[in-house]
C-alpha positions as semicolon CSV with decimal commas, in nm:
position;residue;x (nm);y (nm);z (nm)
1;X;-1,127;1,135;-2,544
2;X;-1,334;1,255;-2,257
3;X;-1,239;1,619;-2,149
4;X;-1,050;1,581;-1,828
5;X;-1,142;1,785;-1,495
6;X;-0,921;2,086;-1,489
7;X;-0,661;2,118;-1,237
8;X;-0,721;2,449;-1,134
9;X;-1,068;2,416;-1,085
10;X;-1,003;2,154;-0,798
11;X;-1,133;2,335;-0,444
12;X;-0,895;2,346;-0,152
13;X;-0,655;2,056;-0,106
14;X;-0,347;2,266;-0,119
15;X;-0,058;1,992;0,003
16;X;-0,230;1,773;-0,283
17;X;-0,192;2,031;-0,544
18;X;0,146;2,153;-0,433
19;X;0,300;1,803;-0,404
20;X;0,192;1,730;-0,752
21;X;0,301;2,052;-0,902
22;X;0,631;2,030;-0,752
23;X;0,690;1,689;-0,930
24;X;0,575;1,861;-1,247
25;X;0,877;2,091;-1,189
26;X;1,123;1,874;-1,116
27;X;1,042;1,505;-1,194
28;X;1,355;1,431;-1,002
29;X;1,155;1,499;-0,668
30;X;1,062;1,123;-0,701
31;X;0,671;1,127;-0,726
32;X;0,407;1,146;-0,455
33;X;0,185;0,920;-0,249
34;X;-0,169;1,052;-0,196
35;X;-0,320;0,932;0,143
36;X;-0,676;0,969;0,240
37;X;-1,031;0,883;0,261
38;X;-1,245;0,806;-0,050
39;X;-1,380;1,078;-0,236
40;X;-1,151;1,365;-0,165
41;X;-1,021;1,438;-0,519
42;X;-0,720;1,212;-0,508
43;X;-0,767;1,054;-0,869
44;X;-0,909;1,353;-0,994
45;X;-0,612;1,562;-0,924
46;X;-0,382;1,301;-1,063
47;X;-0,555;1,275;-1,404
48;X;-0,580;1,656;-1,439
49;X;-0,208;1,693;-1,392
50;X;-0,157;1,545;-1,726
51;X;-0,284;1,824;-1,924
52;X;-0,005;2,058;-1,731
53;X;0,289;1,851;-1,821
54;X;0,523;2,009;-2,096
55;X;0,528;1,796;-2,435
56;X;0,806;1,565;-2,503
57;X;1,006;1,496;-2,817
58;X;1,007;1,120;-2,907
59;X;1,190;0,955;-3,189
60;X;0,925;0,890;-3,458
61;X;0,812;0,529;-3,452
62;X;0,970;0,446;-3,143
63;X;0,745;0,225;-2,914
64;X;0,978;0,301;-2,600
65;X;0,974;0,695;-2,642
66;X;1,344;0,767;-2,701
67;X;1,443;1,106;-2,679
68;X;1,608;1,172;-3,038
69;X;1,866;1,408;-2,849
70;X;2,008;1,124;-2,680
71;X;1,843;0,786;-2,771
72;X;1,856;0,467;-2,551
73;X;2,119;0,259;-2,709
74;X;1,960;-0,046;-2,586
75;X;1,636;0,031;-2,696
76;X;1,467;-0,296;-2,873
77;X;1,350;-0,082;-3,152
78;X;1,675;0,062;-3,202
79;X;1,941;0,176;-3,312
80;X;1,764;0,495;-3,416
81;X;1,918;0,702;-3,697
82;X;1,970;1,052;-3,682
83;X;1,607;1,214;-3,730
84;X;1,393;1,536;-3,626
85;X;1,190;1,438;-3,328
86;X;0,830;1,459;-3,282
87;X;0,627;1,606;-3,012
88;X;0,341;1,469;-2,824
89;X;0,165;1,510;-2,474
90;X;0,322;1,359;-2,183
91;X;0,136;1,022;-2,102
92;X;-0,061;0,942;-1,789
93;X;-0,038;0,553;-1,770
94;X;-0,274;0,389;-1,503
95;X;-0,143;0,040;-1,375
96;X;-0,458;-0,142;-1,290
97;X;-0,432;-0,323;-0,932
98;X;-0,539;-0,680;-1,111
99;X;-0,272;-0,614;-1,388
100;X;-0,056;-0,935;-1,467
101;X;0,325;-0,925;-1,491
102;X;0,328;-0,933;-1,856
103;X;0,105;-0,635;-1,874
104;X;0,314;-0,417;-1,658
105;X;0,684;-0,516;-1,801
106;X;0,588;-0,653;-2,153
107;X;0,599;-0,995;-2,287
108;X;0,843;-1,197;-2,506
109;X;0,704;-1,420;-2,792
110;X;0,863;-1,749;-2,653
111;X;0,814;-1,961;-2,957
112;X;0,980;-1,718;-3,197
113;X;1,261;-1,694;-2,941
114;X;1,340;-2,038;-2,929
115;X;1,278;-2,128;-3,302
116;X;1,409;-1,846;-3,469
117;X;1,620;-1,653;-3,210
118;X;1,416;-1,343;-3,241
119;X;1,344;-1,082;-2,972
120;X;0,979;-1,037;-3,069
121;X;0,889;-0,804;-2,776
122;X;0,563;-0,662;-2,693
123;X;0,598;-0,346;-2,477
124;X;0,425;-0,298;-2,135
125;X;0,314;-0,026;-1,915
126;X;0,637;0,063;-1,808
127;X;0,743;0,153;-2,164
128;X;0,432;0,323;-2,221
129;X;0,502;0,556;-1,896
130;X;0,857;0,642;-1,981
131;X;0,894;1,014;-1,952
132;X;0,564;1,036;-1,843
133;X;0,338;0,977;-1,513
134;X;0,257;0,603;-1,411
135;X;-0,015;0,632;-1,186
136;X;-0,118;0,326;-0,959
137;X;-0,479;0,400;-0,794
138;X;-0,507;0,202;-0,464
139;X;-0,126;0,141;-0,465
140;X;-0,158;-0,049;-0,132
141;X;-0,349;-0,297;-0,295
142;X;-0,109;-0,393;-0,546
143;X;0,025;-0,759;-0,565
144;X;0,366;-0,794;-0,391
145;X;0,526;-0,927;-0,735
146;X;0,407;-0,630;-0,921
147;X;0,539;-0,406;-0,613
148;X;0,881;-0,588;-0,677
149;X;0,908;-0,468;-1,042
150;X;0,799;-0,124;-0,983
151;X;1,091;-0,109;-0,717
152;X;1,325;-0,256;-0,967
153;X;1,241;-0,004;-1,228
154;X;1,215;0,272;-1,010
155;X;1,561;0,210;-0,849
156;X;1,741;0,162;-1,209
157;X;1,528;0,340;-1,454
158;X;1,551;0,055;-1,686
159;X;1,284;-0,254;-1,723
160;X;1,416;-0,607;-1,767
161;X;1,228;-0,892;-1,913
162;X;1,390;-1,229;-1,859
163;X;1,265;-1,543;-2,007
164;X;1,478;-1,861;-1,988
165;X;1,791;-1,677;-2,104
166;X;1,632;-1,423;-2,353
167;X;1,620;-1,067;-2,208
168;X;1,516;-0,755;-2,320
169;X;1,608;-0,436;-2,146
170;X;1,475;-0,073;-2,217
171;X;1,446;0,259;-2,023
172;X;1,174;0,315;-1,779
173;X;1,207;0,632;-1,606
174;X;0,860;0,804;-1,486
175;X;0,677;1,001;-1,258
176;X;0,531;0,760;-0,988
177;X;0,214;0,890;-0,829
178;X;0,011;0,659;-0,599
179;X;-0,314;0,694;-0,426
180;X;-0,462;0,512;-0,128
181;X;-0,705;0,501;0,147
182;X;-0,524;0,403;0,481
183;X;-0,803;0,204;0,584
184;X;-0,749;-0,066;0,349
185;X;-0,421;-0,125;0,448
186;X;-0,065;0,025;0,418
187;X;0,223;0,001;0,175
188;X;0,540;-0,227;0,194
189;X;0,813;0,000;0,341
190;X;1,037;-0,066;0,045
191;X;0,789;0,084;-0,187
192;X;0,672;0,372;0,059
193;X;1,034;0,497;0,056
194;X;1,019;0,530;-0,342
195;X;0,775;0,804;-0,311
196;X;0,950;1,117;-0,269
197;X;0,666;1,298;-0,117
198;X;0,336;1,202;0,066
199;X;0,023;1,428;0,122
200;X;-0,254;1,366;0,362
201;X;-0,622;1,466;0,233
202;X;-0,952;1,490;0,399
203;X;-1,274;1,634;0,298
204;X;-1,322;1,988;0,427
205;X;-1,550;2,059;0,704
206;X;-1,619;2,421;0,560
207;X;-1,947;2,410;0,421
208;X;-1,909;2,714;0,181
209;X;-1,622;2,482;0,060
210;X;-1,837;2,183;0,026
211;X;-2,109;2,379;-0,167
212;X;-1,850;2,477;-0,443
213;X;-1,700;2,145;-0,477
214;X;-2,042;2,028;-0,543
215;X;-2,152;2,309;-0,757
216;X;-1,835;2,294;-0,976
217;X;-1,863;1,890;-0,996
218;X;-2,240;1,907;-1,106
219;X;-2,140;2,162;-1,402
220;X;-1,866;1,952;-1,507
221;X;-2,070;1,660;-1,534
222;X;-2,327;1,856;-1,719
223;X;-2,123;1,988;-1,990
224;X;-1,729;1,887;-1,935
225;X;-1,609;2,096;-2,250
226;X;-1,770;2,389;-2,158
227;X;-1,669;2,354;-1,775
228;X;-1,308;2,302;-1,932
229;X;-1,349;2,650;-2,142
230;X;-1,427;2,835;-1,845
231;X;-1,101;2,755;-1,680
232;X;-0,858;2,751;-1,992
233;X;-0,723;3,086;-1,904
234;X;-0,607;2,954;-1,547
235;X;-0,472;2,646;-1,675
236;X;-0,281;2,838;-1,960
237;X;-0,133;3,055;-1,668
238;X;-0,064;2,727;-1,452
239;X;0,093;2,563;-1,724
240;X;0,334;2,889;-1,815
241;X;0,397;2,903;-1,433
242;X;0,539;2,520;-1,441
243;X;0,741;2,619;-1,757
244;X;0,920;2,890;-1,630
245;X;0,987;2,718;-1,273
246;X;1,158;2,414;-1,504
247;X;1,360;2,685;-1,676
248;X;1,467;2,846;-1,348
249;X;1,561;2,529;-1,148
250;X;1,907;2,512;-1,271
251;X;1,958;2,835;-1,163
252;X;1,866;2,758;-0,829
253;X;2,152;2,790;-0,524
254;X;2,136;2,530;-0,270
255;X;2,355;2,664;-0,021
256;X;2,580;2,506;0,256
257;X;2,353;2,682;0,532
258;X;2,080;2,527;0,376
259;X;2,219;2,177;0,336
260;X;2,308;2,172;0,704
261;X;1,950;2,246;0,777
262;X;1,820;1,950;0,570
263;X;2,078;1,732;0,742
264;X;2,027;1,837;1,069
265;X;1,630;1,777;1,030
266;X;1,679;1,443;0,861
267;X;1,924;1,352;1,169
268;X;1,665;1,471;1,446
269;X;1,391;1,262;1,302
270;X;1,603;0,954;1,284
271;X;1,501;0,871;0,929
272;X;1,635;0,572;0,754
273;X;1,919;0,606;0,487
274;X;2,007;0,927;0,281
275;X;1,700;0,921;0,060
276;X;1,514;1,152;0,278
277;X;1,809;1,424;0,275
278;X;1,852;1,412;-0,131
279;X;1,447;1,427;-0,173
280;X;1,436;1,719;0,064
281;X;1,738;1,881;-0,097
282;X;1,543;1,842;-0,443
283;X;1,203;1,963;-0,301
284;X;1,349;2,269;-0,151
285;X;1,507;2,350;-0,454
286;X;1,159;2,309;-0,671
287;X;1,013;2,523;-0,436
288;X;1,216;2,793;-0,473
289;X;1,165;2,771;-0,839
290;X;0,820;2,755;-0,803
291;X;0,811;3,068;-0,599
292;X;1,037;3,242;-0,872
293;X;1,345;3,257;-0,668
294;X;1,690;3,153;-0,732
295;X;1,775;3,071;-0,382
296;X;1,645;2,804;-0,124
297;X;1,543;2,956;0,199
298;X;1,483;2,800;0,532
299;X;1,101;2,827;0,445
300;X;1,143;2,607;0,144
301;X;1,345;2,367;0,402
302;X;1,039;2,377;0,616
303;X;0,801;2,280;0,355
304;X;1,040;2,010;0,194
305;X;1,047;1,819;0,552
306;X;0,651;1,832;0,583
307;X;0,590;1,676;0,238
308;X;0,922;1,439;0,273
309;X;0,968;1,299;0,595
310;X;0,623;1,193;0,745
311;X;0,617;0,865;0,547
312;X;0,975;0,779;0,614
313;X;0,939;0,811;1,023
314;X;0,690;0,510;1,054
315;X;0,845;0,202;1,218
316;X;0,570;-0,036;1,223
317;X;0,210;0,000;1,039
318;X;0,069;0,109;1,379
319;X;0,252;0,419;1,379
320;X;0,069;0,724;1,227
321;X;0,241;0,903;0,982
322;X;0,317;1,262;1,090
323;X;0,577;1,517;1,185
324;X;0,657;1,727;1,509
325;X;0,647;2,057;1,394
326;X;0,777;2,217;1,701
327;X;1,057;1,995;1,708
328;X;1,112;2,081;1,328
329;X;1,108;2,435;1,419
330;X;1,331;2,389;1,663
331;X;1,582;2,176;1,473
332;X;1,569;2,460;1,173
333;X;1,641;2,734;1,434
334;X;1,964;2,532;1,571
335;X;2,098;2,450;1,243
336;X;2,043;2,749;1,038
337;X;2,255;3,102;1,032
338;X;2,225;3,287;1,392
339;X;2,023;3,579;1,222
340;X;1,702;3,734;1,336
341;X;1,399;3,534;1,196
342;X;1,067;3,671;1,075
343;X;0,773;3,739;1,328
344;X;0,581;3,448;1,164
345;X;0,830;3,120;1,149
346;X;0,549;2,917;0,980
347;X;0,365;3,046;0,690
348;X;0,271;2,703;0,582
349;X;0,166;2,569;0,260
350;X;-0,158;2,801;0,268
351;X;0,028;3,118;0,370
352;X;0,004;3,373;0,094
353;X;-0,038;3,333;-0,260
354;X;0,229;3,591;-0,367
355;X;0,505;3,315;-0,424
356;X;0,661;3,377;-0,104
357;X;0,732;3,095;0,174
358;X;0,690;2,774;0,085
359;X;0,540;2,862;-0,275
360;X;0,208;2,759;-0,240
361;X;-0,060;2,695;-0,535
362;X;-0,237;2,928;-0,758
363;X;-0,526;3,129;-0,567
364;X;-0,903;3,010;-0,626
365;X;-1,059;3,188;-0,902
366;X;-1,387;3,271;-0,703
367;X;-1,304;3,325;-0,371
368;X;-1,065;3,232;-0,049
369;X;-1,198;2,895;0,029
370;X;-0,859;2,733;0,129
371;X;-0,884;2,612;0,484
372;X;-0,594;2,383;0,589
373;X;-0,564;2,054;0,439
374;X;-0,346;1,781;0,446
375;X;-0,163;1,608;0,733
376;X;-0,307;1,827;1,016
377;X;-0,667;1,735;0,874
378;X;-0,655;1,374;0,937
379;X;-0,546;1,398;1,301
380;X;-0,879;1,478;1,368
381;X;-0,996;1,138;1,295
382;X;-0,810;0,990;1,631
383;X;-1,016;1,122;1,885
384;X;-1,390;1,031;1,784
385;X;-1,227;0,684;1,747
386;X;-1,315;0,633;2,134
387;X;-1,676;0,736;2,134
388;X;-1,867;0,400;2,022
389;X;-1,670;0,227;2,322
390;X;-1,787;0,479;2,589
391;X;-2,176;0,536;2,475
392;X;-2,373;0,379;2,712
393;X;-2,631;0,230;2,511
394;X;-2,381;0,063;2,274
395;X;-2,480;-0,311;2,176
396;X;-2,344;-0,589;2,378
397;X;-2,232;-0,355;2,657
398;X;-2,264;-0,450;3,026
399;X;-2,246;-0,103;3,178
400;X;-2,229;-0,175;3,537
401;X;-1,962;-0,453;3,477
402;X;-1,733;-0,258;3,210
403;X;-1,383;-0,147;3,290
404;X;-1,211;0,096;3,104
405;X;-0,964;0,001;2,821
406;X;-0,593;-0,116;2,945
407;X;-0,298;-0,027;2,690
408;X;-0,146;-0,298;2,505
409;X;0,171;-0,463;2,650
410;X;0,489;-0,414;2,414
411;X;0,443;-0,631;2,120
412;X;0,703;-0,914;2,030
413;X;0,809;-1,138;1,774
414;X;0,560;-1,434;1,748
415;X;0,602;-1,769;1,593
416;X;0,491;-1,847;1,243
417;X;0,134;-1,995;1,235
418;X;0,024;-2,159;0,910
419;X;-0,249;-2,306;0,750
420;X;-0,178;-2,690;0,618
421;X;-0,198;-2,810;0,282
422;X;-0,116;-2,627;-0,035
423;X;-0,341;-2,338;-0,146
424;X;-0,433;-2,106;-0,423
425;X;-0,484;-1,770;-0,284
426;X;-0,341;-1,432;-0,274
427;X;0,034;-1,403;-0,285
428;X;0,159;-1,371;0,076
429;X;0,416;-1,510;0,297
430;X;0,216;-1,757;0,539
431;X;0,117;-2,060;0,408
432;X;0,227;-2,292;0,140
433;X;0,021;-2,218;-0,191
434;X;0,072;-2,262;-0,579
435;X;0,171;-1,896;-0,703
436;X;0,328;-1,727;-0,981
437;X;0,645;-1,706;-0,814
438;X;0,842;-1,958;-0,627
439;X;1,038;-2,253;-0,647
440;X;0,949;-2,468;-0,997
441;X;0,754;-2,807;-0,873
442;X;0,639;-2,945;-1,224
443;X;0,504;-2,827;-1,569
444;X;0,168;-2,822;-1,746
445;X;0,007;-2,725;-2,080
446;X;-0,070;-2,345;-2,064
447;X;-0,463;-2,290;-2,016
448;X;-0,411;-1,920;-2,167
449;X;-0,093;-1,704;-2,234
450;X;0,220;-1,857;-2,129
451;X;0,397;-1,650;-1,839
452;X;0,668;-1,871;-1,725
453;X;0,810;-2,108;-1,948
454;X;0,961;-2,454;-1,834
455;X;1,254;-2,476;-2,075
456;X;1,338;-2,874;-2,017
457;X;0,970;-2,979;-2,024
458;X;0,919;-2,779;-2,357
459;X;1,224;-2,931;-2,518
460;X;1,114;-3,273;-2,399
461;X;0,777;-3,239;-2,551
462;X;0,928;-3,112;-2,901
463;X;1,218;-3,331;-2,947
464;X;1,025;-3,649;-3,033
465;X;0,905;-3,449;-3,348
466;X;1,203;-3,294;-3,502
467;X;1,240;-3,551;-3,774
468;X;0,869;-3,511;-3,875
469;X;0,872;-3,174;-3,884
470;X;1,136;-3,151;-4,114
471;X;1,400;-2,999;-3,898
472;X;1,709;-2,906;-4,118
473;X;1,963;-2,716;-3,899
474;X;2,040;-2,586;-3,541
475;X;1,731;-2,456;-3,465
476;X;1,463;-2,635;-3,264
477;X;1,122;-2,666;-3,448
478;X;0,874;-2,572;-3,174
479;X;0,486;-2,567;-3,202
480;X;0,250;-2,406;-2,945
481;X;0,148;-2,749;-2,847
482;X;0,489;-2,804;-2,725
483;X;0,497;-2,509;-2,460
484;X;0,493;-2,601;-2,112
485;X;0,388;-2,377;-1,830
486;X;0,603;-2,404;-1,507
487;X;0,404;-2,461;-1,175
488;X;0,543;-2,288;-0,877
489;X;0,515;-2,294;-0,506
490;X;0,538;-2,032;-0,280
491;X;0,348;-1,857;0,010
492;X;-0,013;-1,727;-0,007
493;X;-0,176;-1,468;0,244
494;X;-0,455;-1,597;0,447
495;X;-0,756;-1,453;0,612
496;X;-0,666;-1,437;0,998
497;X;-0,987;-1,393;1,196
498;X;-0,901;-1,302;1,553
499;X;-1,196;-1,388;1,807
500;X;-1,107;-1,220;2,142
501;X;-1,245;-1,294;2,471
502;X;-1,339;-0,930;2,663
503;X;-1,532;-1,085;2,925
504;X;-1,457;-1,037;3,301
505;X;-1,241;-1,332;3,347
506;X;-0,987;-1,166;3,126
507;X;-1,026;-0,817;3,299
508;X;-0,745;-0,832;3,533
509;X;-0,535;-0,531;3,407
510;X;-0,216;-0,661;3,374
511;X;-0,349;-1,006;3,215
512;X;-0,553;-0,788;2,939
513;X;-0,259;-0,577;2,902
514;X;-0,082;-0,904;2,799
515;X;-0,360;-1,011;2,591
516;X;-0,361;-0,730;2,392
517;X;-0,002;-0,710;2,342
518;X;0,000;-1,079;2,211
519;X;-0,280;-0,986;1,952
520;X;-0,089;-0,683;1,876
521;X;0,204;-0,914;1,802
522;X;0,003;-1,161;1,554
523;X;-0,121;-0,841;1,388
524;X;0,228;-0,704;1,308
525;X;0,296;-1,045;1,194
526;X;-0,020;-1,075;0,983
527;X;0,087;-0,732;0,826
528;X;0,418;-0,863;0,750
529;X;0,285;-1,182;0,591
530;X;0,039;-0,958;0,359
531;X;-0,285;-1,122;0,537
532;X;-0,630;-0,980;0,568
533;X;-0,752;-0,963;0,929
534;X;-1,087;-0,952;1,109
535;X;-1,176;-0,901;1,472
536;X;-1,457;-1,057;1,671
537;X;-1,489;-0,970;2,029
538;X;-1,709;-1,138;2,300
539;X;-1,817;-1,039;2,639
540;X;-2,150;-0,965;2,822
541;X;-2,442;-1,119;2,661
542;X;-2,338;-1,150;2,306
543;X;-2,041;-1,110;2,064
544;X;-1,975;-0,850;1,772
545;X;-1,779;-0,780;1,469
546;X;-1,537;-0,525;1,574
547;X;-1,366;-0,499;1,250
548;X;-1,492;-0,690;0,951
549;X;-1,217;-0,872;0,724
550;X;-0,964;-0,597;0,582
551;X;-0,621;-0,561;0,485
552;X;-0,588;-0,253;0,710
553;X;-0,412;-0,431;1,064
554;X;-0,368;-0,066;1,176
555;X;-0,746;-0,040;1,194
556;X;-0,762;-0,386;1,385
557;X;-0,471;-0,224;1,634
558;X;-0,691;0,087;1,732
559;X;-1,006;-0,152;1,766
560;X;-0,813;-0,361;1,997
561;X;-0,680;-0,074;2,188
562;X;-1,029;0,068;2,290
563;X;-1,179;-0,270;2,369
564;X;-1,320;-0,277;2,728
565;X;-1,385;-0,578;2,951
566;X;-1,617;-0,704;3,169
567;X;-1,922;-0,918;3,199
568;X;-1,987;-1,285;3,145
569;X;-1,805;-1,501;2,871
570;X;-2,052;-1,587;2,595
571;X;-1,789;-1,841;2,403
572;X;-2,028;-1,994;2,180
573;X;-2,161;-1,660;2,061
574;X;-1,819;-1,557;1,995
575;X;-1,749;-1,881;1,788
576;X;-2,098;-1,872;1,610
577;X;-2,011;-1,498;1,518
578;X;-1,662;-1,623;1,352
579;X;-1,864;-1,871;1,176
580;X;-2,083;-1,632;1,016
581;X;-1,795;-1,402;0,916
582;X;-1,601;-1,690;0,772
583;X;-1,900;-1,829;0,571
584;X;-1,962;-1,477;0,388
585;X;-1,582;-1,453;0,328
586;X;-1,588;-1,784;0,159
587;X;-1,829;-1,663;-0,092
588;X;-1,665;-1,291;-0,137
589;X;-1,296;-1,479;-0,184
590;X;-1,317;-1,863;-0,192
591;X;-0,945;-1,897;-0,287
592;X;-0,827;-1,732;0,031
593;X;-0,787;-1,963;0,308
594;X;-0,892;-1,877;0,673
595;X;-0,708;-1,908;1,010
596;X;-0,914;-1,874;1,312
597;X;-0,716;-1,747;1,627
598;X;-0,914;-1,777;1,930
599;X;-0,768;-1,570;2,225
600;X;-0,932;-1,695;2,542
601;X;-0,886;-1,877;2,864
602;X;-1,151;-2,132;2,773
603;X;-1,407;-2,043;3,027
604;X;-1,781;-2,011;2,929
605;X;-2,051;-1,841;3,137
606;X;-2,377;-1,720;3,087
607;X;-2,695;-1,894;2,982
608;X;-2,818;-2,286;2,970
609;X;-2,547;-2,518;2,916
610;X;-2,241;-2,280;2,822
611;X;-1,989;-2,507;2,791
612;X;-2,208;-2,766;2,576
613;X;-2,299;-2,468;2,357
614;X;-1,925;-2,376;2,310
615;X;-1,854;-2,721;2,243
616;X;-2,113;-2,755;1,967
617;X;-1,979;-2,423;1,802
618;X;-1,650;-2,518;1,779
619;X;-1,740;-2,861;1,633
620;X;-1,905;-2,611;1,318
621;X;-1,559;-2,516;1,247
622;X;-1,388;-2,839;1,283
623;X;-1,652;-2,980;1,039
624;X;-1,585;-2,726;0,763
625;X;-1,214;-2,767;0,790
626;X;-1,113;-2,427;0,931
627;X;-0,750;-2,417;1,046
628;X;-0,754;-2,299;1,401
629;X;-0,513;-2,185;1,708
630;X;-0,632;-2,122;2,042
631;X;-0,413;-1,871;2,221
632;X;-0,439;-1,986;2,604
633;X;-0,460;-1,683;2,840
634;X;-0,503;-1,903;3,151
635;X;-0,277;-1,757;3,436
636;X;-0,188;-1,871;3,783
637;X;-0,071;-2,201;3,970
638;X;-0,413;-2,385;3,937
639;X;-0,494;-2,435;3,545
640;X;-0,807;-2,585;3,445
641;X;-0,686;-2,664;3,074
642;X;-1,016;-2,538;2,935
643;X;-0,833;-2,366;2,638
644;X;-0,694;-2,682;2,546
645;X;-1,014;-2,861;2,539
646;X;-1,151;-2,599;2,320
647;X;-0,859;-2,657;2,081
648;X;-0,949;-3,005;2,060
649;X;-1,321;-2,940;1,962
650;X;-1,201;-2,694;1,697
651;X;-0,948;-2,955;1,554
652;X;-0,669;-2,716;1,598
653;X;-0,372;-2,621;1,830
654;X;-0,332;-2,495;2,184
655;X;-0,024;-2,239;2,259
656;X;0,012;-2,045;2,589
657;X;0,129;-1,671;2,548
658;X;0,498;-1,793;2,625
659;X;0,491;-2,048;2,384
660;X;0,360;-1,782;2,126
661;X;0,706;-1,577;2,153
662;X;0,939;-1,685;1,856
663;X;1,223;-1,687;2,098
664;X;1,036;-1,950;2,303
665;X;1,198;-2,315;2,368
666;X;0,875;-2,471;2,282
667;X;0,977;-2,499;1,923
668;X;1,038;-2,245;1,609
669;X;0,714;-2,313;1,445
670;X;0,347;-2,433;1,505
671;X;0,175;-2,565;1,211
672;X;-0,181;-2,533;1,294
673;X;-0,383;-2,856;1,240
674;X;-0,696;-2,839;1,064
675;X;-1,000;-3,070;1,081
676;X;-0,972;-3,426;0,975
677;X;-0,565;-3,405;0,935
678;X;-0,334;-3,607;1,157
679;X;-0,145;-3,399;1,370
């Protein structure tokens, strides 16, 4: 087994380390979600935490890690006779993004269950993670059906495996830790709320700290065992501090005044439900125990709010997580006891390494390289995002005709735009597809492991052979060849590629604001339906890929917000660029079907025969059967109907901005017509 990187050797990242340590002190806090850019020690810190967790006592031979003091009465390996427990290290179990449902929850031997009535059960990752850590790297890329299973297990503390009337239940209480890069997409709100704490991480901009990170990493790669030995004393001290904090935790007092501050803070920031209040109370208590105190203070409440509330305040995927610290301080002052406060009301996570304030983390062994990290560091990314659009030499810009970006109008609920036919892409909520979940539509012979048994088809296949197989009793003699896999129909996520006209004909401020509002609404719809999105814009002399296909719809929204307008209308260039993007994506992900959304008034100018070129480019998409819709942005009393003509060339459908709204009287759903299919 490889030697893990020592937790105490991690440089900086104070919020990350503190969030993990608080969960080690009090697993009831509910886990931690680590958000940040790639290469910021997210996975390294989580894997290093396992070495600091106290050992657990388990029933010998129990595959489900039952506690010998209070074993699970429903344990599949039970009932357990009284016996001395054995100690082992707490496990860190990693859930791969591409794991199957059976790998997560376990699998039943259906053949034995039907023929012998035996619950032969092979435990999954949830059983392995019981009383330990369940780590999900890139948790935002986890498939929906796995997310649903995680939500159920986290809510009930148990895992249920159901297969056609045969069920197995076992305890599954674990510390859920997830890491993610927000650029690759956001989490479902239900799973986001299940994480007790969230921390934002970013690479340090301090030269000395970056040098120290590289120095330590190279030393570890050269000789992991020698490097770990150098930090053994610090690791032992930190492990002892965690144990002492755990022992102190039951004696920590959470006074009424502090509870009022917690409730007032959650009410002031309008978080949904009561889970935030409970998590804040548990976090503040853990902070006090971590600092060696038996009473929770206002500083603990403040630190708990910074860790527990930011991810619970998001109302849609375009809201950046964060907390107004001035408002937080004002709320705590108003709800707290009327007494003099210290001169420094905000010690923060980095303020002091002596155990005061919010607790902090163990000091670095070789210096004071601890500049602020976490949620404050990520906010600096917002400012430079405008730079590419303001650069005078940016490609495709016509500086003389360019107008400044305008804000998008208020988004609205859109009609559902779907791809016709039956796909086999990634699970989602847009178009019909053959999926692992959904309504049963038939039965087939299983090609690999049986996951969804079609009971009636299996019985029908086995019934004619019972006499030949010598059946002599109530049981059904079932062979492997009799088993039938259920085929199911559900919904898939698609690749929604937006092609947005940013030319001068779209440049009227109110008009472009409405157009951006419509695209923003479609992006929000794509987020809710688990689509990938991409953004192509065209203006001036050419088109450009403003955002390659990604699961991060908030990245598309930010690119859209900074989109300037002006210049001619190279419609053909936009359609050809979209054709190139789709061609590459078909090679990368052939099962994900595309939906082309062209947002334009249909005008084409610039170059020789611009209208004819646009028509030929549109027919390329029609020839490949790409489902498409044209959002007609033409306004005024006199309309040329060019967008409708473009839709006919694409073999798709045209809708106006008004018809795009879900509450429009034009109809509830518009199915996009693919090329070669009857409308």
